[in-house]
PDB file of C-alpha atoms in Angstrom:
ATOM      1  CA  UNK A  16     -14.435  38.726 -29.150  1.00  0.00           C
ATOM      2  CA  UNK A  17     -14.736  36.397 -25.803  1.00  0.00           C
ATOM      3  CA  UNK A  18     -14.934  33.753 -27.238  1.00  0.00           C
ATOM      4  CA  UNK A  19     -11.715  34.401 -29.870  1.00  0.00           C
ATOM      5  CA  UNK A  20      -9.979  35.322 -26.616  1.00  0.00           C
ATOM      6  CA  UNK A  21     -10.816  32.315 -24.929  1.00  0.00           C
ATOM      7  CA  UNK A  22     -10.019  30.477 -27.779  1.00  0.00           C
ATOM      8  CA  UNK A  23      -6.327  32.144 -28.074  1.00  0.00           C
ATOM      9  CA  UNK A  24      -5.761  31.369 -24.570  1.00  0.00           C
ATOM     10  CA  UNK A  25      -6.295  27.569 -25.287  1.00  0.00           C
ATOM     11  CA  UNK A  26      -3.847  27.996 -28.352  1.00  0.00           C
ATOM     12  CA  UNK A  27      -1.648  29.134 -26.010  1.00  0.00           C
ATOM     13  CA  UNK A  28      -1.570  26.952 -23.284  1.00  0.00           C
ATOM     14  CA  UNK A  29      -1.532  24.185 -25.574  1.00  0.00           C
ATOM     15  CA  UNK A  30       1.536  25.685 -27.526  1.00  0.00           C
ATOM     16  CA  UNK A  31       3.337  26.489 -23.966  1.00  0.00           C
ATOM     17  CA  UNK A  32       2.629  22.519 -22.616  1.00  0.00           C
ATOM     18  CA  UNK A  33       4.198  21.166 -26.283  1.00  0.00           C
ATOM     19  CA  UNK A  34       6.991  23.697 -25.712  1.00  0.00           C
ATOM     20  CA  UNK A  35       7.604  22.860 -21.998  1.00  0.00           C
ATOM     21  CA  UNK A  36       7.201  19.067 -22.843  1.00  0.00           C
ATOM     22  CA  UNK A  37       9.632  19.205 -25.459  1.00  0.00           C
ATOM     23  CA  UNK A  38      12.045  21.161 -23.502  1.00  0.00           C
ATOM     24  CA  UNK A  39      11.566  18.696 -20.488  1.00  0.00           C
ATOM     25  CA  UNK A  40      12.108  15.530 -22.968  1.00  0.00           C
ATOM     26  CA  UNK A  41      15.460  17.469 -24.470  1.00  0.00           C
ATOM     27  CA  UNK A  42      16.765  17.738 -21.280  1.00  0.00           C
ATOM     28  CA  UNK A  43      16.127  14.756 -20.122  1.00  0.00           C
ATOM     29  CA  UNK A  44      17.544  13.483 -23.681  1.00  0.00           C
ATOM     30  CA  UNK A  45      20.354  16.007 -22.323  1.00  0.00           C
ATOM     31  CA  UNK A  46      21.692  14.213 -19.437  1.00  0.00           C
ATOM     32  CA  UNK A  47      20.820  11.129 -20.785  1.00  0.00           C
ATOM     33  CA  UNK A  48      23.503  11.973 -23.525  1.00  0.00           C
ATOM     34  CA  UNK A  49      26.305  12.702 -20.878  1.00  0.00           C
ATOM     35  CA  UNK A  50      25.260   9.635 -18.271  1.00  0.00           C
ATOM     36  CA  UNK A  51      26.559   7.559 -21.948  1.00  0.00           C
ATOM     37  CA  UNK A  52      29.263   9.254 -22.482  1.00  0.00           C
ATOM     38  CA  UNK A  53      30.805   9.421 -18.843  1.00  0.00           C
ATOM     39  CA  UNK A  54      30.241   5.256 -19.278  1.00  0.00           C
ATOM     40  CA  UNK A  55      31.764   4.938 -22.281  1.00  0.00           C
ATOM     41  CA  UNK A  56      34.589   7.569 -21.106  1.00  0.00           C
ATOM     42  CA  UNK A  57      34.844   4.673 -17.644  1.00  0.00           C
ATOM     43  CA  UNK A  58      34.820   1.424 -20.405  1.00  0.00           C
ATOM     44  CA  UNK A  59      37.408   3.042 -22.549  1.00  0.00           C
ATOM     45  CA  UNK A  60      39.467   3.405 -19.098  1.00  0.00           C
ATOM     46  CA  UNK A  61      39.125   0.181 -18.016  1.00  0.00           C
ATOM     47  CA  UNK A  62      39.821  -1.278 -21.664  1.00  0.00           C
ATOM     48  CA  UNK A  63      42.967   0.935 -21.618  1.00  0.00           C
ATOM     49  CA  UNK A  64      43.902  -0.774 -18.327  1.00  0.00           C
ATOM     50  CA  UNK A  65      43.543  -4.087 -19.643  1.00  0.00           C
ATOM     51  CA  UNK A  66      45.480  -3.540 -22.378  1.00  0.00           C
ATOM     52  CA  UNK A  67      48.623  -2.213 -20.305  1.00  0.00           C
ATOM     53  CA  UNK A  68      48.137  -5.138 -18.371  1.00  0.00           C
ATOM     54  CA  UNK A  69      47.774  -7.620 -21.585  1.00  0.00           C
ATOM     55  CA  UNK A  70      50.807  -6.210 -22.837  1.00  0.00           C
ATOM     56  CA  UNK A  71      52.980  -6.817 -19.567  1.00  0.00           C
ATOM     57  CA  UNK A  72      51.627 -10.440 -19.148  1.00  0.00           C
ATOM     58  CA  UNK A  73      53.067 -10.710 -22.599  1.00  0.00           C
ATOM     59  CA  UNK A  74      56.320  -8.860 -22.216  1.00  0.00           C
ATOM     60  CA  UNK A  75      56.724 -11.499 -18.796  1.00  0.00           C
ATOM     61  CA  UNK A  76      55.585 -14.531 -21.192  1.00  0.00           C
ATOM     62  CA  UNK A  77      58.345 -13.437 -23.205  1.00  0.00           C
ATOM     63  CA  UNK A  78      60.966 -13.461 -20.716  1.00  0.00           C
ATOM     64  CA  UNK A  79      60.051 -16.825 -19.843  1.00  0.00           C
ATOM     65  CA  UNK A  80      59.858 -18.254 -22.847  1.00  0.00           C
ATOM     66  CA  UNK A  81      63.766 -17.168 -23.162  1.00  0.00           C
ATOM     67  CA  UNK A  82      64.588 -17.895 -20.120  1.00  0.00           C
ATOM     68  CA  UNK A  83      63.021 -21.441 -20.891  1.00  0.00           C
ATOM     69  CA  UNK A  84      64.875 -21.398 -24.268  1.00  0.00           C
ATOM     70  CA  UNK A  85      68.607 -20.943 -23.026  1.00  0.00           C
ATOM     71  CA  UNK A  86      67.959 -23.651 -20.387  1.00  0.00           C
ATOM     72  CA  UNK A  87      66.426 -26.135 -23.210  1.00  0.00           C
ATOM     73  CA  UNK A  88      69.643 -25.418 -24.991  1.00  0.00           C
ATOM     74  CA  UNK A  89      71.600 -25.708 -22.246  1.00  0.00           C
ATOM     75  CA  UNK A  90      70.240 -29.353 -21.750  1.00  0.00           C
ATOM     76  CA  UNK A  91      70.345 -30.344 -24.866  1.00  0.00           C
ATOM     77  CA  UNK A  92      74.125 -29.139 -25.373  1.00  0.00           C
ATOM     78  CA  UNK A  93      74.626 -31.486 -22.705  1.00  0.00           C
ATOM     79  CA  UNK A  94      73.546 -34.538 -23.323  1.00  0.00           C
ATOM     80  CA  UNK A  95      71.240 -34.677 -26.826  1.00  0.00           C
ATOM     81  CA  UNK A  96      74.331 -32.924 -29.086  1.00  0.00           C
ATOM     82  CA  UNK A  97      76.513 -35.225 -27.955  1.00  0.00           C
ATOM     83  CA  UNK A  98      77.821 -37.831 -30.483  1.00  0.00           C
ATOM     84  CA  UNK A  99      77.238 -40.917 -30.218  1.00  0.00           C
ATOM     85  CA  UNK A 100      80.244 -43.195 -31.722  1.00  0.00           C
ATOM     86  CA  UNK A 101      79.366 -46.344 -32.808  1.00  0.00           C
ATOM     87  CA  UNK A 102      82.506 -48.672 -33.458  1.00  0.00           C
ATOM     88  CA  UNK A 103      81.663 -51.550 -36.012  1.00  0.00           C
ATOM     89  CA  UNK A 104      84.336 -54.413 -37.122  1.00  0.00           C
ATOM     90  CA  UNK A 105      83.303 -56.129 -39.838  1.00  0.00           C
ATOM     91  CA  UNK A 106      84.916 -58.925 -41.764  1.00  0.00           C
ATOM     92  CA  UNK A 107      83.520 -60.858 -45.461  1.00  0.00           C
ATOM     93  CA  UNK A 108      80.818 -63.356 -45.238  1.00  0.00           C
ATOM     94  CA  UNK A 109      77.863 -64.429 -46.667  1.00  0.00           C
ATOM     95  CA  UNK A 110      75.724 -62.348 -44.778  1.00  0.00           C
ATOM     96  CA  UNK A 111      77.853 -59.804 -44.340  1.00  0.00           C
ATOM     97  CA  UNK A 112      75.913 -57.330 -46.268  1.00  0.00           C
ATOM     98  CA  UNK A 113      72.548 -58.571 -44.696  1.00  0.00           C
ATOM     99  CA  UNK A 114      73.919 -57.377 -41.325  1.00  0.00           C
ATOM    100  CA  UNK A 115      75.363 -54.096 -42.657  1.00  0.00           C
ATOM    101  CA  UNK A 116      72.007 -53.366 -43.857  1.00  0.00           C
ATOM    102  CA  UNK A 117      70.288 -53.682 -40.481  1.00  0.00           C
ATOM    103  CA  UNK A 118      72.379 -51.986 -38.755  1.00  0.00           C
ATOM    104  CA  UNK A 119      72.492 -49.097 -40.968  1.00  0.00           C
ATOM    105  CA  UNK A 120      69.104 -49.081 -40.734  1.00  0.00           C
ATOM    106  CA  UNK A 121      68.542 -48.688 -37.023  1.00  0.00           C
ATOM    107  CA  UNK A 122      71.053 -45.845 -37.155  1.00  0.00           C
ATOM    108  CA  UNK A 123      69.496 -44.226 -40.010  1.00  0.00           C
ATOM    109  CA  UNK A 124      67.550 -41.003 -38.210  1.00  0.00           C
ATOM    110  CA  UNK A 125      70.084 -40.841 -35.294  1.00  0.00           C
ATOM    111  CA  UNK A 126      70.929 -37.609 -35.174  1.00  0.00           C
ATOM    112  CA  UNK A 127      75.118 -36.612 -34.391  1.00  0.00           C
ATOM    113  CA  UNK A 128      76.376 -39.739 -34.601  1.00  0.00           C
ATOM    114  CA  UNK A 129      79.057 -41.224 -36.459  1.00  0.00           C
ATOM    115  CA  UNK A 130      79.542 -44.660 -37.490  1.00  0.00           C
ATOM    116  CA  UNK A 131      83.095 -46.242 -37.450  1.00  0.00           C
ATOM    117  CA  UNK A 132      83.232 -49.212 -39.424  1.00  0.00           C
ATOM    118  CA  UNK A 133      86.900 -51.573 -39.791  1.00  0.00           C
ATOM    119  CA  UNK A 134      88.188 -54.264 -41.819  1.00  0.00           C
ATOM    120  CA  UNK A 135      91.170 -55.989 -41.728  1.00  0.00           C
ATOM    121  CA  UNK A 136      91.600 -54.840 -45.170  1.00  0.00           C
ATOM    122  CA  UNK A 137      89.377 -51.942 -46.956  1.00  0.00           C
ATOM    123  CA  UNK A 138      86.688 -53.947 -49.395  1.00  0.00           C
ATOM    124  CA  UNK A 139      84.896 -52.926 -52.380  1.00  0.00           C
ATOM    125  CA  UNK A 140      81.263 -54.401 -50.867  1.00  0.00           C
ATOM    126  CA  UNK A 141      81.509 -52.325 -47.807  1.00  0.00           C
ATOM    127  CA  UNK A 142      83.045 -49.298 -49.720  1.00  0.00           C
ATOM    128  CA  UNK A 143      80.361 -49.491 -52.042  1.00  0.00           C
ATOM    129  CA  UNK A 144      77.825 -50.004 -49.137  1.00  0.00           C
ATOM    130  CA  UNK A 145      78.458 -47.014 -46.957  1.00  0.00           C
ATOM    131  CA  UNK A 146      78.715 -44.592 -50.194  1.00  0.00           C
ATOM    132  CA  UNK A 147      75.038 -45.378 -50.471  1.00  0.00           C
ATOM    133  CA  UNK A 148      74.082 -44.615 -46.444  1.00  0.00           C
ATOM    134  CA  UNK A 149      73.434 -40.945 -46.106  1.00  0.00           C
ATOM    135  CA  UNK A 150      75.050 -41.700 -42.464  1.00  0.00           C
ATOM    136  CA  UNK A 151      78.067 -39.892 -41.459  1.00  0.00           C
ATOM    137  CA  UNK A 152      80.838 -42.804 -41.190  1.00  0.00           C
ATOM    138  CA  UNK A 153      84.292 -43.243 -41.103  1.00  0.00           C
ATOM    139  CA  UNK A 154      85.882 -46.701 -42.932  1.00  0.00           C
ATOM    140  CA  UNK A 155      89.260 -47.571 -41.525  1.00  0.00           C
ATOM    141  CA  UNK A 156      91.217 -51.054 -42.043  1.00  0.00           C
ATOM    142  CA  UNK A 157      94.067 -51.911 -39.832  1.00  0.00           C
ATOM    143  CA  UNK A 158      96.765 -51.207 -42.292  1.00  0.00           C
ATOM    144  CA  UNK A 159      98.386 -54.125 -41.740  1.00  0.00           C
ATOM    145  CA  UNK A 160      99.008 -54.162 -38.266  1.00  0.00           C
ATOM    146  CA  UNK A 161      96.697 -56.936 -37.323  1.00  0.00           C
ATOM    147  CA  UNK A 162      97.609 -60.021 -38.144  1.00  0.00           C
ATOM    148  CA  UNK A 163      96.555 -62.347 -35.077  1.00  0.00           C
ATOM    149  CA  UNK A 164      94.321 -62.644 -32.193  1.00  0.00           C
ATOM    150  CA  UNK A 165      90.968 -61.337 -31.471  1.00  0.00           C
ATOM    151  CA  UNK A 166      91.190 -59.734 -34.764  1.00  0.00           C
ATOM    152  CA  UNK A 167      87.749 -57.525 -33.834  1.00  0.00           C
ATOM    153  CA  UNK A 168      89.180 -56.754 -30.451  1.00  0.00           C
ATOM    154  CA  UNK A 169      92.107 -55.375 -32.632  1.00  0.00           C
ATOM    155  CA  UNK A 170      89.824 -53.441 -35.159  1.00  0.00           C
ATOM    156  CA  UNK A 171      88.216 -51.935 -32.253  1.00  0.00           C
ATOM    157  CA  UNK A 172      91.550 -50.402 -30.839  1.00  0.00           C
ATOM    158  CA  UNK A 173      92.078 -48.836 -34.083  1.00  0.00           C
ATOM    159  CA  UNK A 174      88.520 -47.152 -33.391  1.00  0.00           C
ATOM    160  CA  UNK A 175      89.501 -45.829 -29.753  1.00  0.00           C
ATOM    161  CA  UNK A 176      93.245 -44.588 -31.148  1.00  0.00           C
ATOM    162  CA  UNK A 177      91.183 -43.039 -33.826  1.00  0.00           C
ATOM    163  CA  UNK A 178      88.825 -41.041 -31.440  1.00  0.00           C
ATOM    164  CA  UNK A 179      91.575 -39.835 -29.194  1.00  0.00           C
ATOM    165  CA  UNK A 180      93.624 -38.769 -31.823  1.00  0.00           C
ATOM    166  CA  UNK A 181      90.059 -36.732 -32.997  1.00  0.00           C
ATOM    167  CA  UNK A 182      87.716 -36.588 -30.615  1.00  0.00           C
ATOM    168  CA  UNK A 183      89.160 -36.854 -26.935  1.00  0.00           C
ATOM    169  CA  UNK A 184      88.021 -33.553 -25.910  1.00  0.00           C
ATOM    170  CA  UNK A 185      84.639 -33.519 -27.251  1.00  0.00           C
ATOM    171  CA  UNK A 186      82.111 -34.702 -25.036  1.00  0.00           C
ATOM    172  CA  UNK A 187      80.299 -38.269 -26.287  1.00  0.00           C
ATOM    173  CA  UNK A 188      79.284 -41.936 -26.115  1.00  0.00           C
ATOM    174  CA  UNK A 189      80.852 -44.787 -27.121  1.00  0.00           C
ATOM    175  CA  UNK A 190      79.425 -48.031 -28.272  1.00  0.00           C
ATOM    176  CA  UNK A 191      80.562 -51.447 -29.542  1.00  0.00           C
ATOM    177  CA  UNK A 192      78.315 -52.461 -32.364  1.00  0.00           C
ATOM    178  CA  UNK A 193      78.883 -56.326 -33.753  1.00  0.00           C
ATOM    179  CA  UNK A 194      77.008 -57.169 -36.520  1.00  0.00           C
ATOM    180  CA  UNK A 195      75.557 -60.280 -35.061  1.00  0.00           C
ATOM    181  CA  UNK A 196      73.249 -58.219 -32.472  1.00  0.00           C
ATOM    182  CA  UNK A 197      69.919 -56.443 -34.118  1.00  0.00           C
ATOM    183  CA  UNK A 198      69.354 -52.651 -32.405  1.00  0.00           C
ATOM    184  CA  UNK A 199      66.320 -51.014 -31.583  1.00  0.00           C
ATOM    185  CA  UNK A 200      66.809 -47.060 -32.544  1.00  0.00           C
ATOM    186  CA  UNK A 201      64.853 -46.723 -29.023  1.00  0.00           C
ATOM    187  CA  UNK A 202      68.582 -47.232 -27.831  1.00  0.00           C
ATOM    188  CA  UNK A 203      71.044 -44.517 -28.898  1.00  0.00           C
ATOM    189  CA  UNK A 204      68.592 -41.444 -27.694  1.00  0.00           C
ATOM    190  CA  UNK A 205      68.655 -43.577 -24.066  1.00  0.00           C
ATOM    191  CA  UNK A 206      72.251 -43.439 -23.956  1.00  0.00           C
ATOM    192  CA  UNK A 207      73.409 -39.988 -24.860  1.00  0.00           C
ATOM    193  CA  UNK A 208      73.530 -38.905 -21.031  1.00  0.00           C
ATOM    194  CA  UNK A 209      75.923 -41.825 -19.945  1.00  0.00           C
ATOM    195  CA  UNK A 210      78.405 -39.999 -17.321  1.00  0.00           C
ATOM    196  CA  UNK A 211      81.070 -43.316 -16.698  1.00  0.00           C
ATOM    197  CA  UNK A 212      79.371 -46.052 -17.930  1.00  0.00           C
ATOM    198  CA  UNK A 213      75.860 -47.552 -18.684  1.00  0.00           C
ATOM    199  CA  UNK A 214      74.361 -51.084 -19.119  1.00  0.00           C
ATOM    200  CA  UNK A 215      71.395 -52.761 -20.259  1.00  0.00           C
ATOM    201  CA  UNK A 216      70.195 -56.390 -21.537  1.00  0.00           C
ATOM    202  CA  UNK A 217      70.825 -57.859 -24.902  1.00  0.00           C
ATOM    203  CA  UNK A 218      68.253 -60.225 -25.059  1.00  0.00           C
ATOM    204  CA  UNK A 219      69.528 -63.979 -25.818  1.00  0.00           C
ATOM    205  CA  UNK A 220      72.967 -63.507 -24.752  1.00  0.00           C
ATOM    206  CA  UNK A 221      74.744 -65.409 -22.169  1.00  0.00           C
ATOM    207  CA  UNK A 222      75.775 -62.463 -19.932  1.00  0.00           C
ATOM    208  CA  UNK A 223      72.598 -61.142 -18.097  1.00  0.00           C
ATOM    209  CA  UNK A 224      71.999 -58.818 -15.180  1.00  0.00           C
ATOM    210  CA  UNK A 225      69.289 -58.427 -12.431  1.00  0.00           C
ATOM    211  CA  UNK A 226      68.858 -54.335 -10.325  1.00  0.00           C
ATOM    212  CA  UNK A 227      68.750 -53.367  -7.212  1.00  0.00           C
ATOM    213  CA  UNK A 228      71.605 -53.872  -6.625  1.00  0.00           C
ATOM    214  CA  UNK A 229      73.051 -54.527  -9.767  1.00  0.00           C
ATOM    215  CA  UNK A 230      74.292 -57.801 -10.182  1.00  0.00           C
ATOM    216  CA  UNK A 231      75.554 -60.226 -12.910  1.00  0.00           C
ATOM    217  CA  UNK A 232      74.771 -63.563 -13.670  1.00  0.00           C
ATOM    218  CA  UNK A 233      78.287 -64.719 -14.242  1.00  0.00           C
ATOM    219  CA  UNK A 234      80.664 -65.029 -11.994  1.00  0.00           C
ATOM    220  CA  UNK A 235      83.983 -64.018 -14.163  1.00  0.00           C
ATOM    221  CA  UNK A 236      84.930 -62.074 -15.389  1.00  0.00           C
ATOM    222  CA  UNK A 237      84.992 -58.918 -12.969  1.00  0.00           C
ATOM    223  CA  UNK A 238      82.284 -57.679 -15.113  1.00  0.00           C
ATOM    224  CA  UNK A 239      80.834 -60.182 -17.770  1.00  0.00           C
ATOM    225  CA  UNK A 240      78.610 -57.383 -19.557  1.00  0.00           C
ATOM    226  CA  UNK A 241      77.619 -58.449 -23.110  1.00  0.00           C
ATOM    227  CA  UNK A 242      79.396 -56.372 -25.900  1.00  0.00           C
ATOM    228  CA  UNK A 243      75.982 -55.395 -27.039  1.00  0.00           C
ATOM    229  CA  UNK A 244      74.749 -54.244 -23.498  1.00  0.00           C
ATOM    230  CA  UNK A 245      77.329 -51.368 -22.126  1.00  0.00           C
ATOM    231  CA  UNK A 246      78.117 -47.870 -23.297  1.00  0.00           C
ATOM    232  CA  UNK A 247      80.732 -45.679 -22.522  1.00  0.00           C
ATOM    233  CA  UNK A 248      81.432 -41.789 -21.824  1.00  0.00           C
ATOM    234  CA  UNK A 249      84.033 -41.310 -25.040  1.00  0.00           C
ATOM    235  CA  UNK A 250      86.082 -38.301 -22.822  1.00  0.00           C
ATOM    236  CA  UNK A 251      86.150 -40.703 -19.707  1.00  0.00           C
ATOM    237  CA  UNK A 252      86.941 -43.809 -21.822  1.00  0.00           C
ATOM    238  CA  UNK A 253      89.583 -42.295 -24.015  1.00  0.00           C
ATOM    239  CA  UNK A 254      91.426 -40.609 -20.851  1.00  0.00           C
ATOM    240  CA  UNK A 255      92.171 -44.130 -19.266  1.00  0.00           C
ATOM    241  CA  UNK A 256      94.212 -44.874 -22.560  1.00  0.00           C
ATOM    242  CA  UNK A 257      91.927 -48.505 -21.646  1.00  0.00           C
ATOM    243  CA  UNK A 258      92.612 -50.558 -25.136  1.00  0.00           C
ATOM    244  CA  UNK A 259      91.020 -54.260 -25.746  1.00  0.00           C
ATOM    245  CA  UNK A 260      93.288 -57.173 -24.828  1.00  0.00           C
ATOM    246  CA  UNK A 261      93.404 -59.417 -28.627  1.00  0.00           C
ATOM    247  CA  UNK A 262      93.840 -62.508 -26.812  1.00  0.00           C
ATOM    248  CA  UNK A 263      91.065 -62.238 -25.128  1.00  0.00           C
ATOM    249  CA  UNK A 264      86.863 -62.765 -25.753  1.00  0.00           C
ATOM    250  CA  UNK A 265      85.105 -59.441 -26.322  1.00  0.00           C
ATOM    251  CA  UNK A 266      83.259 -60.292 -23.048  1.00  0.00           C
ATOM    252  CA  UNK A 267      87.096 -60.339 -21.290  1.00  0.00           C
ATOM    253  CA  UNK A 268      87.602 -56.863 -23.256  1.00  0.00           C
ATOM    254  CA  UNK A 269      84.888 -55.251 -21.969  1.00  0.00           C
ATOM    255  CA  UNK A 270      85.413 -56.298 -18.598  1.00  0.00           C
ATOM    256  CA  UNK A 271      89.156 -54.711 -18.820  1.00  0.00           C
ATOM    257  CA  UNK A 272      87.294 -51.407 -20.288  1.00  0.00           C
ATOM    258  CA  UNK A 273      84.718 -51.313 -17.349  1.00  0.00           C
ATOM    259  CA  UNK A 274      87.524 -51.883 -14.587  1.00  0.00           C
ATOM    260  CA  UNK A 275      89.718 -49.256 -15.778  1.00  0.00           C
ATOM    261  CA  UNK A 276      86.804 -46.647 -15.321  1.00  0.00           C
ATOM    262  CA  UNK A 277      84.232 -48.192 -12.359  1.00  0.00           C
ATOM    263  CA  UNK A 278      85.426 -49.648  -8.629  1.00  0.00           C
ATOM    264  CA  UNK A 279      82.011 -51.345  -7.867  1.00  0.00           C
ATOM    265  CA  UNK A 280      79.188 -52.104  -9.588  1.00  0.00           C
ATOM    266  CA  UNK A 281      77.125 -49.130  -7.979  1.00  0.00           C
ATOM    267  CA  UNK A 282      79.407 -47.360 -10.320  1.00  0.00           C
ATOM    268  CA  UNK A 283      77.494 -48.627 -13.041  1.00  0.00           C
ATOM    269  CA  UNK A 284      74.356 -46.847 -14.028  1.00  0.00           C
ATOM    270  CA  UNK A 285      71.528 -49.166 -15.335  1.00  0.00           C
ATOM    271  CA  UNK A 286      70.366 -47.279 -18.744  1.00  0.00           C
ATOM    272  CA  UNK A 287      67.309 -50.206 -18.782  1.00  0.00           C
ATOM    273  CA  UNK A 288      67.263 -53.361 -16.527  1.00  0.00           C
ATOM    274  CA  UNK A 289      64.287 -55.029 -18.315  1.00  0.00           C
ATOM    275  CA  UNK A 290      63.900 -53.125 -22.017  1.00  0.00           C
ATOM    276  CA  UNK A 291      64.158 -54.912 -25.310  1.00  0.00           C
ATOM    277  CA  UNK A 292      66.537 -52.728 -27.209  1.00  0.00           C
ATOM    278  CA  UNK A 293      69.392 -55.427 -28.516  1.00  0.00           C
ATOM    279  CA  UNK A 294      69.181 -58.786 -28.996  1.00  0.00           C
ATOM    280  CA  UNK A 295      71.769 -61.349 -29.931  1.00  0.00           C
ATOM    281  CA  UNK A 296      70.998 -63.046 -33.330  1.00  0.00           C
ATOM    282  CA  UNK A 297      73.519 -64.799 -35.119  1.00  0.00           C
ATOM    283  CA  UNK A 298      72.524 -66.030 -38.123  1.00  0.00           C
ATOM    284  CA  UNK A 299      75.553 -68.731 -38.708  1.00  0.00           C
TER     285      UNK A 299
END
């Protein structure tokens, strides 16, 4: 019986140190348990944080981004809407169509611009022509009224009586186009943001100009600025009621154009001094 007893008290001291064991590795189990879960109860926290914060960085990128927006817009109302006017006469020869070609090709992907092209008298080639151009143009002759003189001097008044009749109060450029310069589409984005009036070279022409200061290579007339080489604001040009003189050389025109708008040539702003844009290429 001794031994039996001694034996049961073994049994249960072993069954009490599994029991106690167990009960020690449960609780430690226990708080082991709750040390996760008060972490994962901090992470959720700070993920919870960083999400209010994400979400207000955005909401701020947002506002800038519009803010950004109606200032882009307001730029581009400014200067890269406006039109650009480009005033063409043109008059039958054999490379007439040639010409008309080239130039409709560097205006091609300008965007708001409008070509005006004259004649003397409206012709089926150039008709024909400008159908085919997906530019938007406007084809006036001089309906009669010309009849001596500069008759492209003339053609281009027609132009400028046009525009203030349609266009005076729209904000714009003006150019004078002749078909004997070739034009770099470089030129009419440079241009849109001409306030008075703006110059640069046409490469091979007589009339030439060096910067800083701005000065001209011939000594009349006032201004001797190549036809190819100046642009004008169309609501400061057209409010001078300026018109070409038709006895006169298109270089003399110009000149008359330039004075009625500029006192000095630090009037003048200098789109390029030294860019290859237009040159002057005659082909008879």
């Amino acid at each position: 019986m001794r031994i039996v007893t001694a034996f049961n008290k073994k049994v249960c001291v072993g069954v009490f140190a599994i029991l106690f064991t167990s009960s020690i590795g449960y609780m430690l189990g226990s708080l082991h348990s709750v040390e996760i879960l008060e972490e994962k109860a901090k992470l959720t926290d700070k993920l919870n944080q960083a999400e209010l914060e994400l979400f207000e960085a955005e909401r701020q990128l947002v506002h800038c981004d519009s803010e950004l927006g109606h200032k882009m817009n307001a730029i581009l109302s400014e200067n890269s809407y406006k039109t650009i006017h480009v005033i063409t006469p043109t008059y039958t020869r054999k490379t007439q169509l040639a010409e008309l070609t080239l130039l409709a090709q560097a205006l091609a992907h300008i965007p708001y611009l409008q070509w005006i092209v004259l004649e003397i008298s409206k012709t089926d080639l150039v008709v024909d022509f400008l159908e085919r151009t997906n530019l938007q143009y406007k084809h006036l002759d001089s309906g009669g009224k010309v009849k001596s003189g500069n008759f492209c001097n003339a053609l281009r008044n027609i132009a400028l009586d046009y525009l203030t009749e349609n266009s005076a109060n729209s904000s714009g450029v003006i150019l004078f186009a002749n078909l004997d310069r070739t034009y770099s589409s470089e030129l009419f984005e440079k241009v849109r943001d001409i306030e008075t009036v703006g110059v640069w070279p046409t490469v091979f022409a007589k009339e030439q100009f060096t910067c800083d200061p701005l000065k001209f290579n011939l000594k009349t007339p006032k201004y001797p600025i190549n036809l190819g080489s100046v642009g004008f604001n169309s609501t400061a040009l057209l409010k001078t009621s300026r018109r070409f003189d038709v006895n006169v050389s298109d270089t003399q025109g110009i000149s008359s154009l330039v004075e009625g708008l500029v006192s000095s040539n630090n009037d003048i702003k200098v789109i390029s001094c030294d860019g290859q844009y237009v040159w002057y290429t005659p082909i008879f």
